[in-house]
Amino acid sequence: MKKVKLNDGLMRLLGRYIQKGEYYYMKTMGYKRMLTLLGCCILFLGTAGYIVKANSTEKKTASIQTDQTYPNVEIQTLVKDLTDGGYAISYPSFGKKEIDQSIQAYVTDQVAHYEKKLKKQSKKKKSELTITYKIVHYSKQTLSVVFDEYESVNGEKGTSSLKTFTFDLPAQKQMTLKNLFNEDANYLDRLSAISYAELKKQMKKADFDPDLQKGTQAADQNFSQFALLENSIVIYFKPYQLGAEQTKTKTIAIQKDLFKDMLSDAYKDEAVNKNKVKETPPKHIVNEMPQQGAPIDPTKKVVAMTFDDGPSPSSTNVILDGLKEVNGHATFFVLGSRVQYYPETIERMVKEGNEVGNHSWDHPQLTRLNEAQVKHQIGDTQALIKQVSGYEPLHVRPPYGAVNANVRRYIGNVGVTLWDIDPEDWKYRNVPHSVQAVMSKVGDGKVILMHDIYQTSAEAAVEIMKKLHAQGYQLVTISQLEQVKKEREQLRAQ
């Protein structure tokens, strides 16, 4: 322990006060002043001792241990235990200079970043950094390590994240996904298509979800966290990468065979990529390409069919069957009061790539309601749709098309969708009338309004779909229509 040296004059003065028989000084200066000085000295000594103790225990490195699964791997541990913020970090050491340096640099950076935040924190509030690791693959050819991170600073809610490292062992260098594939291979587009389709099922998303599309689009940064196993490639999507509701890491494993035409030969060799110990395969591995309908072509005609007031299983399912026949999709603006009775119909809509919109709870004219009433009509319907399907609508269609500035403000961050063509199918309930009314006004980019609670409307809708399909129209959702319009603007700007 570091020695604390007090000022010599202070020590002599203190000695004179406490020396036995020095009654003169006590009497001259008074008991009160003497005790005050003694208290100050004791406080100084106590504080100095606390500082020495804190400095002596600020950092500890645990004795070296070996990994339970891979005995030739040493576990390094860093611990800082202070009341105003500490950390506990474990990381592996493989005895390979370049690899160990890469991992140590990552740990050093994380600690430095954390301690920089601590300088601004209140010492009365708890802070914590925890980093643990798992070796998910270790073969002659490659090594993959996944680090789990947890950080909480100044008593705030903690955040979790992860960091992956994959190394080529013969080359002793860290790999990116690009290194796995042949030069000029279009691997990102394939990864994007597979990831989007798989995550859409896992997260019960509609066919077009802006956050999911952004988080899985064909960009290197979206697939930077990965591990290479014996027979699969594992992709890790960090919290919030796929949207605000994704608070935990999402993981998908993809069979290597889906990339056999573009995977580099070095990473196809089963012998050199066999794990040193028996590898536990992921619970679910994607082993086939997603079966998708024809992609939306922004250079071709599109039309959005929309249906209000449902769901009603008998007629809604007729419409869904018709959409499948022409490989099309539509948007269903549903009522919360009906969703609660037919959740399975909502699930089918989402599963088959259609979009679900919000048409209020029980169809009032929103412009006549106050703020609380509007929020009930829209908010409760949003919540119920998400509860039964996992999908939260991006669009609201106000009953009767009644909307004003107050309603737009009350409903929050969702789009208001009206229409271009209204055959008044609810009024006439006549199949030929509805078909003729739509086909006489249809055009590229139009939005058609119909209702899926009447059998006549369902039958007319199926006939309209077939005619539109024959004329080269692509049947799209409202979100797809918006995307097409954006793409067309980009094409015009080129």
CSV table of C-alpha atoms in Angstrom, one decimal:
chain,number,residue,atom,x,y,z
A,1,MET,CA,0.0,0.0,0.0
A,2,LYS,CA,1.3,3.5,-0.9
A,3,LYS,CA,2.5,5.4,2.2
A,4,VAL,CA,1.0,8.8,2.9
A,5,LYS,CA,3.5,11.4,4.1
A,6,LEU,CA,2.0,14.2,6.3
A,7,ASN,CA,3.6,17.7,6.5
A,8,ASP,CA,6.4,17.6,9.1
A,9,GLY,CA,5.2,20.8,10.8
A,10,LEU,CA,1.7,19.4,11.2
A,11,MET,CA,3.0,16.2,12.7
A,12,ARG,CA,5.1,18.1,15.3
A,13,LEU,CA,2.2,20.2,16.2
A,14,LEU,CA,-0.1,17.2,16.6
A,15,GLY,CA,2.5,15.5,18.7
A,16,ARG,CA,2.8,18.4,21.0
A,17,TYR,CA,-1.0,18.4,21.6
A,18,ILE,CA,-1.3,14.8,22.3
A,19,GLN,CA,2.0,14.4,24.2
A,20,LYS,CA,1.3,13.4,27.8
A,21,GLY,CA,1.7,16.3,30.2
A,22,GLU,CA,1.4,19.2,27.7
A,23,TYR,CA,-1.2,20.8,29.8
A,24,TYR,CA,0.1,24.3,29.0
A,25,TYR,CA,-0.9,24.2,25.3
A,26,MET,CA,-4.3,22.6,26.0
A,27,LYS,CA,-5.1,25.3,28.5
A,28,THR,CA,-3.8,28.2,26.4
A,29,MET,CA,-5.5,27.3,23.2
A,30,GLY,CA,-8.6,25.8,24.7
A,31,TYR,CA,-10.0,22.3,24.6
A,32,LYS,CA,-12.4,23.2,21.8
A,33,ARG,CA,-9.7,24.3,19.3
A,34,MET,CA,-7.6,21.4,20.2
A,35,LEU,CA,-10.4,18.9,19.5
A,36,THR,CA,-11.2,20.6,16.2
A,37,LEU,CA,-7.7,20.3,15.0
A,38,LEU,CA,-7.5,16.7,16.0
A,39,GLY,CA,-10.7,16.0,14.1
A,40,CYS,CA,-9.3,17.6,11.0
A,41,CYS,CA,-6.2,15.5,11.2
A,42,ILE,CA,-8.2,12.3,11.7
A,43,LEU,CA,-10.4,13.2,8.7
A,44,PHE,CA,-7.3,13.8,6.6
A,45,LEU,CA,-5.8,10.5,7.5
A,46,GLY,CA,-9.1,8.7,6.9
A,47,THR,CA,-9.6,10.3,3.4
A,48,ALA,CA,-6.0,9.5,2.4
A,49,GLY,CA,-6.4,5.9,3.5
A,50,TYR,CA,-9.7,5.6,1.4
A,51,ILE,CA,-7.9,7.0,-1.6
A,52,VAL,CA,-5.0,4.5,-1.2
A,53,LYS,CA,-7.4,1.6,-0.8
A,54,ALA,CA,-9.4,2.6,-3.8
A,55,ASN,CA,-6.3,2.9,-6.0
A,56,SER,CA,-5.0,-0.4,-4.8
A,57,THR,CA,-8.2,-2.3,-5.9
A,58,GLU,CA,-9.2,-0.3,-9.0
A,59,LYS,CA,-8.2,-3.0,-11.4
A,60,LYS,CA,-7.7,-6.7,-10.9
A,61,THR,CA,-6.7,-9.4,-13.4
A,62,ALA,CA,-8.0,-12.8,-12.4
A,63,SER,CA,-5.7,-15.8,-12.6
A,64,ILE,CA,-5.5,-17.3,-16.1
A,65,GLN,CA,-8.1,-20.0,-16.7
A,66,THR,CA,-8.8,-22.2,-19.7
A,67,ASP,CA,-12.0,-22.4,-21.7
A,68,GLN,CA,-14.1,-25.4,-20.7
A,69,THR,CA,-14.9,-26.4,-24.3
A,70,TYR,CA,-11.5,-25.6,-25.8
A,71,PRO,CA,-8.7,-26.3,-23.2
A,72,ASN,CA,-6.0,-24.8,-25.4
A,73,VAL,CA,-7.8,-21.4,-25.2
A,74,GLU,CA,-6.9,-19.2,-22.2
A,75,ILE,CA,-9.5,-16.9,-20.6
A,76,GLN,CA,-8.4,-13.4,-19.8
A,77,THR,CA,-10.4,-11.4,-17.2
A,78,LEU,CA,-10.5,-7.7,-16.5
A,79,VAL,CA,-12.3,-6.5,-13.4
A,80,LYS,CA,-12.8,-3.0,-12.0
A,81,ASP,CA,-14.8,-2.8,-8.8
A,82,LEU,CA,-15.6,0.7,-7.7
A,83,THR,CA,-18.9,2.1,-6.3
A,84,ASP,CA,-19.0,4.7,-9.0
A,85,GLY,CA,-18.8,2.3,-12.0
A,86,GLY,CA,-17.1,-1.0,-12.6
A,87,TYR,CA,-16.7,-3.6,-15.3
A,88,ALA,CA,-16.3,-7.3,-15.7
A,89,ILE,CA,-14.9,-8.5,-19.0
A,90,SER,CA,-13.7,-12.0,-20.2
A,91,TYR,CA,-12.2,-12.7,-23.5
A,92,PRO,CA,-10.3,-15.6,-25.1
A,93,SER,CA,-6.6,-15.8,-26.0
A,94,PHE,CA,-5.6,-18.2,-28.7
A,95,GLY,CA,-1.9,-17.9,-28.7
A,96,LYS,CA,-2.0,-16.4,-32.2
A,97,LYS,CA,-0.5,-12.9,-32.2
A,98,GLU,CA,-2.6,-11.2,-34.9
A,99,ILE,CA,-5.9,-12.7,-33.7
A,100,ASP,CA,-5.2,-12.0,-30.0
A,101,GLN,CA,-4.3,-8.4,-30.8
A,102,SER,CA,-7.5,-7.8,-32.7
A,103,ILE,CA,-9.6,-9.1,-29.8
A,104,GLN,CA,-7.5,-7.1,-27.2
A,105,ALA,CA,-7.9,-3.9,-29.3
A,106,TYR,CA,-11.7,-4.4,-29.3
A,107,VAL,CA,-11.8,-4.9,-25.5
A,108,THR,CA,-9.5,-1.8,-24.9
A,109,ASP,CA,-11.7,0.3,-27.1
A,110,GLN,CA,-14.9,-0.8,-25.2
A,111,VAL,CA,-13.4,0.0,-21.8
A,112,ALA,CA,-12.1,3.4,-23.0
A,113,HIS,CA,-15.4,4.3,-24.4
A,114,TYR,CA,-17.2,3.3,-21.2
A,115,GLU,CA,-14.8,5.2,-18.9
A,116,LYS,CA,-15.2,8.3,-21.0
A,117,LYS,CA,-18.9,8.2,-20.3
A,118,LEU,CA,-18.2,7.7,-16.6
A,119,LYS,CA,-16.5,11.1,-16.3
A,120,LYS,CA,-19.9,12.7,-16.8
A,121,GLN,CA,-21.8,10.5,-14.4
A,122,SER,CA,-23.0,11.1,-10.9
A,123,LYS,CA,-21.0,9.0,-8.4
A,124,LYS,CA,-24.1,8.3,-6.5
A,125,LYS,CA,-25.6,6.3,-9.4
A,126,LYS,CA,-24.6,2.8,-10.5
A,127,SER,CA,-22.8,2.1,-13.7
A,128,GLU,CA,-21.8,-1.2,-15.2
A,129,LEU,CA,-20.1,-2.8,-18.2
A,130,THR,CA,-20.2,-6.5,-18.8
A,131,ILE,CA,-18.7,-8.4,-21.7
A,132,THR,CA,-18.8,-12.1,-22.1
A,133,TYR,CA,-17.9,-14.3,-25.1
A,134,LYS,CA,-18.8,-17.6,-26.8
A,135,ILE,CA,-16.7,-19.5,-29.3
A,136,VAL,CA,-19.3,-20.7,-31.8
A,137,HIS,CA,-16.9,-22.3,-34.3
A,138,TYR,CA,-13.3,-23.4,-34.2
A,139,SER,CA,-11.8,-25.4,-37.0
A,140,LYS,CA,-8.6,-25.6,-38.9
A,141,GLN,CA,-9.8,-23.1,-41.4
A,142,THR,CA,-11.9,-20.6,-39.5
A,143,LEU,CA,-12.7,-19.3,-36.0
A,144,SER,CA,-15.9,-17.4,-35.0
A,145,VAL,CA,-16.3,-15.7,-31.6
A,146,VAL,CA,-19.4,-13.8,-30.4
A,147,PHE,CA,-19.2,-11.2,-27.7
A,148,ASP,CA,-22.3,-10.2,-25.7
A,149,GLU,CA,-22.2,-6.6,-24.3
A,150,TYR,CA,-24.2,-5.0,-21.6
A,151,GLU,CA,-23.7,-1.4,-20.5
A,152,SER,CA,-25.5,0.8,-18.0
A,153,VAL,CA,-24.2,4.3,-17.2
A,154,ASN,CA,-25.4,6.7,-14.5
A,155,GLY,CA,-28.3,4.5,-13.4
A,156,GLU,CA,-29.9,4.6,-16.8
A,157,LYS,CA,-31.6,1.5,-18.3
A,158,GLY,CA,-29.0,-0.9,-19.6
A,159,THR,CA,-28.5,-1.6,-23.3
A,160,SER,CA,-27.4,-4.9,-24.8
A,161,SER,CA,-25.5,-5.5,-28.0
A,162,LEU,CA,-23.0,-7.9,-29.6
A,163,LYS,CA,-19.8,-8.0,-31.6
A,164,THR,CA,-18.7,-10.9,-33.8
A,165,PHE,CA,-15.2,-11.9,-35.0
A,166,THR,CA,-14.6,-14.4,-37.7
A,167,PHE,CA,-10.9,-15.2,-38.5
A,168,ASP,CA,-9.2,-17.1,-41.3
A,169,LEU,CA,-6.7,-19.1,-39.2
A,170,PRO,CA,-4.1,-20.0,-41.9
A,171,ALA,CA,-4.0,-16.3,-42.8
A,172,GLN,CA,-4.5,-15.1,-39.2
A,173,LYS,CA,-6.7,-12.3,-40.4
A,174,GLN,CA,-10.2,-11.1,-39.5
A,175,MET,CA,-12.7,-11.8,-42.2
A,176,THR,CA,-15.7,-9.9,-43.7
A,177,LEU,CA,-18.5,-11.6,-45.5
A,178,LYS,CA,-17.0,-10.5,-48.8
A,179,ASN,CA,-14.0,-12.8,-48.1
A,180,LEU,CA,-16.3,-15.9,-48.1
A,181,PHE,CA,-17.4,-15.4,-51.7
A,182,ASN,CA,-15.9,-15.4,-55.1
A,183,GLU,CA,-15.0,-12.1,-56.6
A,184,ASP,CA,-18.0,-10.2,-58.2
A,185,ALA,CA,-20.5,-12.7,-56.6
A,186,ASN,CA,-23.9,-11.1,-56.0
A,187,TYR,CA,-24.0,-12.5,-52.5
A,188,LEU,CA,-25.6,-9.4,-50.8
A,189,ASP,CA,-28.8,-9.6,-52.9
A,190,ARG,CA,-29.2,-13.2,-52.1
A,191,LEU,CA,-28.5,-12.6,-48.4
A,192,SER,CA,-31.0,-9.7,-48.4
A,193,ALA,CA,-33.8,-11.8,-50.1
A,194,ILE,CA,-33.3,-14.8,-47.7
A,195,SER,CA,-33.0,-12.6,-44.6
A,196,TYR,CA,-36.1,-10.5,-45.4
A,197,ALA,CA,-38.3,-13.5,-46.1
A,198,GLU,CA,-37.2,-15.4,-43.0
A,199,LEU,CA,-37.4,-12.4,-40.6
A,200,LYS,CA,-40.8,-11.4,-42.1
A,201,LYS,CA,-42.1,-14.8,-40.9
A,202,GLN,CA,-40.3,-14.7,-37.5
A,203,MET,CA,-41.5,-11.2,-36.8
A,204,LYS,CA,-44.9,-11.6,-38.5
A,205,LYS,CA,-44.4,-8.6,-40.7
A,206,ALA,CA,-46.5,-7.5,-43.7
A,207,ASP,CA,-45.1,-7.8,-47.2
A,208,PHE,CA,-43.7,-4.3,-47.1
A,209,ASP,CA,-42.3,-3.0,-43.9
A,210,PRO,CA,-39.9,0.0,-44.2
A,211,ASP,CA,-37.8,-0.9,-41.1
A,212,LEU,CA,-37.4,-4.5,-42.1
A,213,GLN,CA,-36.5,-3.6,-45.7
A,214,LYS,CA,-34.0,-1.0,-44.5
A,215,GLY,CA,-32.4,-3.4,-42.0
A,216,THR,CA,-32.0,-6.2,-44.6
A,217,GLN,CA,-31.3,-4.3,-47.7
A,218,ALA,CA,-28.3,-5.4,-49.8
A,219,ALA,CA,-25.6,-3.4,-47.9
A,220,ASP,CA,-22.4,-4.5,-46.2
A,221,GLN,CA,-23.3,-2.8,-42.9
A,222,ASN,CA,-26.5,-4.9,-42.5
A,223,PHE,CA,-24.6,-8.1,-42.6
A,224,SER,CA,-21.4,-7.2,-40.8
A,225,GLN,CA,-22.1,-9.4,-37.7
A,226,PHE,CA,-21.8,-13.1,-38.7
A,227,ALA,CA,-20.3,-16.4,-37.9
A,228,LEU,CA,-19.2,-19.2,-40.2
A,229,LEU,CA,-20.2,-22.7,-38.9
A,230,GLU,CA,-19.6,-26.1,-40.4
A,231,ASN,CA,-22.7,-26.2,-42.6
A,232,SER,CA,-24.2,-22.8,-42.2
A,233,ILE,CA,-23.7,-19.0,-42.1
A,234,VAL,CA,-25.2,-17.3,-39.1
A,235,ILE,CA,-26.2,-13.6,-39.4
A,236,TYR,CA,-26.8,-11.5,-36.3
A,237,PHE,CA,-29.1,-8.4,-36.5
A,238,LYS,CA,-28.3,-6.0,-33.6
A,239,PRO,CA,-31.1,-4.5,-31.5
A,240,TYR,CA,-33.1,-1.9,-33.3
A,241,GLN,CA,-31.6,-2.7,-36.7
A,242,LEU,CA,-35.0,-4.0,-37.9
A,243,GLY,CA,-37.2,-1.4,-36.2
A,244,ALA,CA,-37.9,0.2,-32.8
A,245,GLU,CA,-39.8,-2.9,-31.5
A,246,GLN,CA,-36.7,-5.1,-32.0
A,247,THR,CA,-35.0,-4.7,-28.6
A,248,LYS,CA,-33.0,-7.9,-28.8
A,249,THR,CA,-30.6,-9.5,-31.3
A,250,LYS,CA,-32.3,-11.4,-34.1
A,251,THR,CA,-30.4,-14.4,-35.5
A,252,ILE,CA,-30.9,-16.4,-38.7
A,253,ALA,CA,-28.8,-19.4,-39.9
A,254,ILE,CA,-28.6,-20.1,-43.6
A,255,GLN,CA,-27.5,-23.3,-45.2
A,256,LYS,CA,-24.1,-22.9,-47.0
A,257,ASP,CA,-25.5,-24.9,-49.9
A,258,LEU,CA,-27.7,-21.9,-50.9
A,259,PHE,CA,-24.5,-20.1,-51.8
A,260,LYS,CA,-22.6,-23.1,-53.3
A,261,ASP,CA,-22.4,-21.4,-56.7
A,262,MET,CA,-20.6,-18.3,-55.2
A,263,LEU,CA,-18.9,-19.6,-52.0
A,264,SER,CA,-15.1,-19.6,-52.3
A,265,ASP,CA,-13.6,-23.1,-52.6
A,266,ALA,CA,-11.5,-22.6,-49.4
A,267,TYR,CA,-14.7,-22.4,-47.3
A,268,LYS,CA,-16.4,-25.4,-49.0
A,269,ASP,CA,-13.9,-27.9,-47.7
A,270,GLU,CA,-15.8,-29.9,-45.1
A,271,ALA,CA,-12.6,-31.5,-43.6
A,272,VAL,CA,-10.8,-28.3,-42.8
A,273,ASN,CA,-14.0,-26.6,-41.6
A,274,LYS,CA,-15.0,-29.4,-39.3
A,275,ASN,CA,-15.2,-28.1,-35.7
A,276,LYS,CA,-12.6,-29.2,-33.2
A,277,VAL,CA,-15.4,-30.5,-30.9
A,278,LYS,CA,-18.8,-31.7,-31.9
A,279,GLU,CA,-20.7,-28.6,-33.1
A,280,THR,CA,-24.2,-27.9,-31.9
A,281,PRO,CA,-26.1,-26.8,-35.0
A,282,PRO,CA,-28.6,-23.9,-34.8
A,283,LYS,CA,-32.2,-24.9,-34.0
A,284,HIS,CA,-33.5,-23.7,-37.3
A,285,ILE,CA,-31.5,-23.4,-40.6
A,286,VAL,CA,-33.0,-21.8,-43.7
A,287,ASN,CA,-32.4,-24.4,-46.4
A,288,GLU,CA,-34.3,-23.1,-49.4
A,289,MET,CA,-34.7,-19.9,-51.3
A,290,PRO,CA,-37.8,-17.9,-50.5
A,291,GLN,CA,-40.7,-18.4,-52.9
A,292,GLN,CA,-41.6,-14.8,-53.8
A,293,GLY,CA,-44.0,-13.5,-56.3
A,294,ALA,CA,-42.8,-11.4,-59.2
A,295,PRO,CA,-41.0,-8.3,-57.9
A,296,ILE,CA,-42.8,-5.0,-58.3
A,297,ASP,CA,-41.5,-3.3,-61.5
A,298,PRO,CA,-41.8,0.5,-61.2
A,299,THR,CA,-41.8,0.8,-65.0
A,300,LYS,CA,-45.0,-1.1,-65.3
A,301,LYS,CA,-48.6,-0.2,-64.3
A,302,VAL,CA,-49.6,-0.6,-60.7
A,303,VAL,CA,-53.0,-0.3,-58.9
A,304,ALA,CA,-53.9,-0.6,-55.3
A,305,MET,CA,-57.1,-2.4,-54.3
A,306,THR,CA,-58.3,-1.6,-50.8
A,307,PHE,CA,-61.1,-3.0,-48.7
A,308,ASP,CA,-62.9,-1.4,-45.8
A,309,ASP,CA,-65.0,-2.4,-42.8
A,310,GLY,CA,-63.8,-6.0,-42.4
A,311,PRO,CA,-62.7,-8.6,-41.7
A,312,SER,CA,-65.6,-10.9,-42.6
A,313,PRO,CA,-64.3,-14.4,-43.1
A,314,SER,CA,-66.8,-15.6,-45.7
A,315,SER,CA,-66.2,-12.7,-48.1
A,316,THR,CA,-62.7,-11.7,-47.0
A,317,ASN,CA,-61.3,-15.2,-47.7
A,318,VAL,CA,-62.9,-15.1,-51.2
A,319,ILE,CA,-60.9,-11.9,-51.9
A,320,LEU,CA,-57.7,-13.4,-50.5
A,321,ASP,CA,-58.1,-16.5,-52.7
A,322,GLY,CA,-58.5,-14.2,-55.7
A,323,LEU,CA,-55.4,-12.3,-54.9
A,324,LYS,CA,-53.4,-15.5,-54.7
A,325,GLU,CA,-54.6,-16.6,-58.2
A,326,VAL,CA,-53.3,-13.4,-59.8
A,327,ASN,CA,-50.2,-13.2,-57.6
A,328,GLY,CA,-51.4,-9.8,-56.2
A,329,HIS,CA,-51.7,-8.1,-52.9
A,330,ALA,CA,-54.1,-5.6,-51.4
A,331,THR,CA,-54.6,-3.5,-48.3
A,332,PHE,CA,-57.4,-4.2,-45.9
A,333,PHE,CA,-58.6,-1.3,-43.7
A,334,VAL,CA,-60.1,-3.2,-40.8
A,335,LEU,CA,-62.3,-2.2,-37.8
A,336,GLY,CA,-61.0,-3.1,-34.3
A,337,SER,CA,-64.5,-4.2,-33.2
A,338,ARG,CA,-64.3,-6.9,-35.9
A,339,VAL,CA,-60.7,-7.8,-35.5
A,340,GLN,CA,-61.3,-9.1,-32.0
A,341,TYR,CA,-63.7,-11.7,-33.4
A,342,TYR,CA,-61.7,-12.8,-36.5
A,343,PRO,CA,-58.0,-12.7,-35.6
A,344,GLU,CA,-57.2,-15.7,-37.8
A,345,THR,CA,-58.3,-13.7,-40.9
A,346,ILE,CA,-55.9,-10.9,-40.0
A,347,GLU,CA,-53.1,-13.5,-39.6
A,348,ARG,CA,-53.8,-14.9,-43.0
A,349,MET,CA,-53.7,-11.4,-44.6
A,350,VAL,CA,-50.3,-10.7,-43.1
A,351,LYS,CA,-48.9,-14.2,-43.8
A,352,GLU,CA,-49.8,-14.0,-47.5
A,353,GLY,CA,-48.1,-10.6,-47.9
A,354,ASN,CA,-51.1,-8.3,-47.8
A,355,GLU,CA,-51.2,-5.1,-45.8
A,356,VAL,CA,-53.5,-4.4,-42.9
A,357,GLY,CA,-54.6,-0.8,-42.3
A,358,ASN,CA,-56.6,0.9,-39.5
A,359,HIS,CA,-60.2,2.0,-40.2
A,360,SER,CA,-61.0,2.9,-36.5
A,361,TRP,CA,-62.6,0.8,-33.8
A,362,ASP,CA,-66.3,1.1,-34.8
A,363,HIS,CA,-66.6,3.5,-37.7
A,364,PRO,CA,-67.4,7.0,-36.2
A,365,GLN,CA,-66.8,10.2,-38.1
A,366,LEU,CA,-63.5,11.2,-36.5
A,367,THR,CA,-63.8,14.9,-37.1
A,368,ARG,CA,-66.7,15.0,-34.6
A,369,LEU,CA,-64.7,13.5,-31.8
A,370,ASN,CA,-62.3,15.0,-29.3
A,371,GLU,CA,-58.7,14.1,-28.9
A,372,ALA,CA,-59.2,11.3,-26.4
A,373,GLN,CA,-61.9,9.7,-28.5
A,374,VAL,CA,-59.9,9.8,-31.7
A,375,LYS,CA,-56.9,8.3,-29.9
A,376,HIS,CA,-59.1,5.5,-28.5
A,377,GLN,CA,-60.6,4.8,-32.0
A,378,ILE,CA,-57.1,4.6,-33.6
A,379,GLY,CA,-54.8,3.6,-30.8
A,380,ASP,CA,-56.9,0.6,-29.5
A,381,THR,CA,-57.3,-0.7,-33.1
A,382,GLN,CA,-53.5,-0.4,-33.7
A,383,ALA,CA,-52.8,-2.3,-30.5
A,384,LEU,CA,-55.2,-5.1,-31.2
A,385,ILE,CA,-54.0,-5.7,-34.7
A,386,LYS,CA,-50.4,-5.9,-33.4
A,387,GLN,CA,-51.5,-8.2,-30.7
A,388,VAL,CA,-53.1,-10.7,-33.0
A,389,SER,CA,-50.7,-10.5,-35.9
A,390,GLY,CA,-47.5,-9.0,-34.7
A,391,TYR,CA,-47.9,-6.3,-37.4
A,392,GLU,CA,-48.6,-2.6,-36.6
A,393,PRO,CA,-50.4,-0.7,-39.4
A,394,LEU,CA,-48.7,2.1,-41.2
A,395,HIS,CA,-51.8,3.6,-42.7
A,396,VAL,CA,-55.2,4.9,-41.4
A,397,ARG,CA,-58.3,5.4,-43.5
A,398,PRO,CA,-60.7,7.6,-41.6
A,399,PRO,CA,-64.3,6.5,-41.9
A,400,TYR,CA,-66.2,8.4,-44.6
A,401,GLY,CA,-62.9,10.0,-45.6
A,402,ALA,CA,-63.5,12.6,-42.9
A,403,VAL,CA,-60.2,14.1,-41.8
A,404,ASN,CA,-58.9,17.5,-40.7
A,405,ALA,CA,-55.8,19.0,-39.1
A,406,ASN,CA,-56.8,18.0,-35.6
A,407,VAL,CA,-57.5,14.4,-36.6
A,408,ARG,CA,-54.1,14.2,-38.4
A,409,ARG,CA,-52.4,15.5,-35.2
A,410,TYR,CA,-54.3,13.2,-32.9
A,411,ILE,CA,-53.5,9.9,-34.8
A,412,GLY,CA,-49.8,10.5,-34.7
A,413,ASN,CA,-47.1,9.1,-37.0
A,414,VAL,CA,-49.3,7.1,-39.4
A,415,GLY,CA,-50.3,8.0,-42.9
A,416,VAL,CA,-53.8,8.9,-44.0
A,417,THR,CA,-55.0,7.0,-47.1
A,418,LEU,CA,-58.0,8.0,-49.1
A,419,TRP,CA,-58.9,6.8,-52.6
A,420,ASP,CA,-59.3,7.6,-56.3
A,421,ILE,CA,-62.1,5.3,-57.4
A,422,ASP,CA,-65.3,4.5,-55.4
A,423,PRO,CA,-67.8,2.2,-57.2
A,424,GLU,CA,-70.2,2.5,-54.2
A,425,ASP,CA,-70.3,-1.3,-54.0
A,426,TRP,CA,-71.8,-0.9,-50.5
A,427,LYS,CA,-74.8,0.9,-52.0
A,428,TYR,CA,-75.6,-1.0,-55.2
A,429,ARG,CA,-74.4,-4.5,-54.1
A,430,ASN,CA,-74.4,-5.5,-57.7
A,431,VAL,CA,-71.4,-7.4,-59.3
A,432,PRO,CA,-71.7,-6.0,-62.9
A,433,HIS,CA,-72.2,-2.5,-61.7
A,434,SER,CA,-69.1,-2.6,-59.4
A,435,VAL,CA,-66.9,-4.1,-62.1
A,436,GLN,CA,-68.0,-1.6,-64.7
A,437,ALA,CA,-67.6,1.4,-62.3
A,438,VAL,CA,-64.0,0.4,-61.5
A,439,MET,CA,-62.8,-0.6,-65.0
A,440,SER,CA,-64.1,2.5,-66.6
A,441,LYS,CA,-62.0,4.7,-64.3
A,442,VAL,CA,-58.9,2.6,-63.5
A,443,GLY,CA,-55.5,3.9,-64.3
A,444,ASP,CA,-51.8,3.5,-63.3
A,445,GLY,CA,-51.2,4.5,-59.7
A,446,LYS,CA,-54.9,4.6,-58.7
A,447,VAL,CA,-56.3,3.5,-55.4
A,448,ILE,CA,-59.6,1.6,-55.5
A,449,LEU,CA,-62.1,1.6,-52.6
A,450,MET,CA,-64.3,-1.4,-52.0
A,451,HIS,CA,-65.7,-3.3,-49.0
A,452,ASP,CA,-65.0,-6.9,-47.9
A,453,ILE,CA,-68.1,-7.4,-45.8
A,454,TYR,CA,-70.4,-8.1,-48.7
A,455,GLN,CA,-70.4,-11.2,-50.9
A,456,THR,CA,-71.3,-9.2,-54.0
A,457,SER,CA,-68.3,-7.0,-53.4
A,458,ALA,CA,-66.0,-10.0,-53.0
A,459,GLU,CA,-67.2,-11.5,-56.2
A,460,ALA,CA,-66.9,-8.2,-58.1
A,461,ALA,CA,-63.3,-7.8,-56.6
A,462,VAL,CA,-62.2,-11.1,-57.9
A,463,GLU,CA,-63.5,-10.3,-61.4
A,464,ILE,CA,-61.8,-6.9,-61.3
A,465,MET,CA,-58.5,-8.5,-60.2
A,466,LYS,CA,-58.6,-10.9,-63.2
A,467,LYS,CA,-59.3,-8.0,-65.7
A,468,LEU,CA,-56.5,-5.8,-64.2
A,469,HIS,CA,-54.1,-8.7,-64.3
A,470,ALA,CA,-54.9,-9.4,-67.9
A,471,GLN,CA,-54.3,-5.7,-68.8
A,472,GLY,CA,-50.8,-5.9,-67.3
A,473,TYR,CA,-51.5,-4.2,-63.9
A,474,GLN,CA,-49.5,-5.2,-60.9
A,475,LEU,CA,-51.8,-5.4,-57.8
A,476,VAL,CA,-50.0,-3.8,-54.9
A,477,THR,CA,-50.5,-2.7,-51.3
A,478,ILE,CA,-50.6,1.0,-50.3
A,479,SER,CA,-47.0,0.8,-49.0
A,480,GLN,CA,-45.8,-0.9,-52.2
A,481,LEU,CA,-47.6,1.9,-54.2
A,482,GLU,CA,-45.7,4.5,-52.2
A,483,GLN,CA,-42.5,2.7,-52.8
A,484,VAL,CA,-43.1,2.5,-56.5
A,485,LYS,CA,-43.8,6.3,-56.6
A,486,LYS,CA,-40.4,6.9,-54.9
A,487,GLU,CA,-38.6,4.7,-57.3
A,488,ARG,CA,-40.2,6.4,-60.2
A,489,GLU,CA,-39.0,9.8,-58.9
A,490,GLN,CA,-35.5,8.4,-58.6
A,491,LEU,CA,-35.6,7.1,-62.1
A,492,ARG,CA,-36.8,10.5,-63.4
A,493,ALA,CA,-34.0,12.2,-61.5
A,494,GLN,CA,-31.3,10.1,-63.2
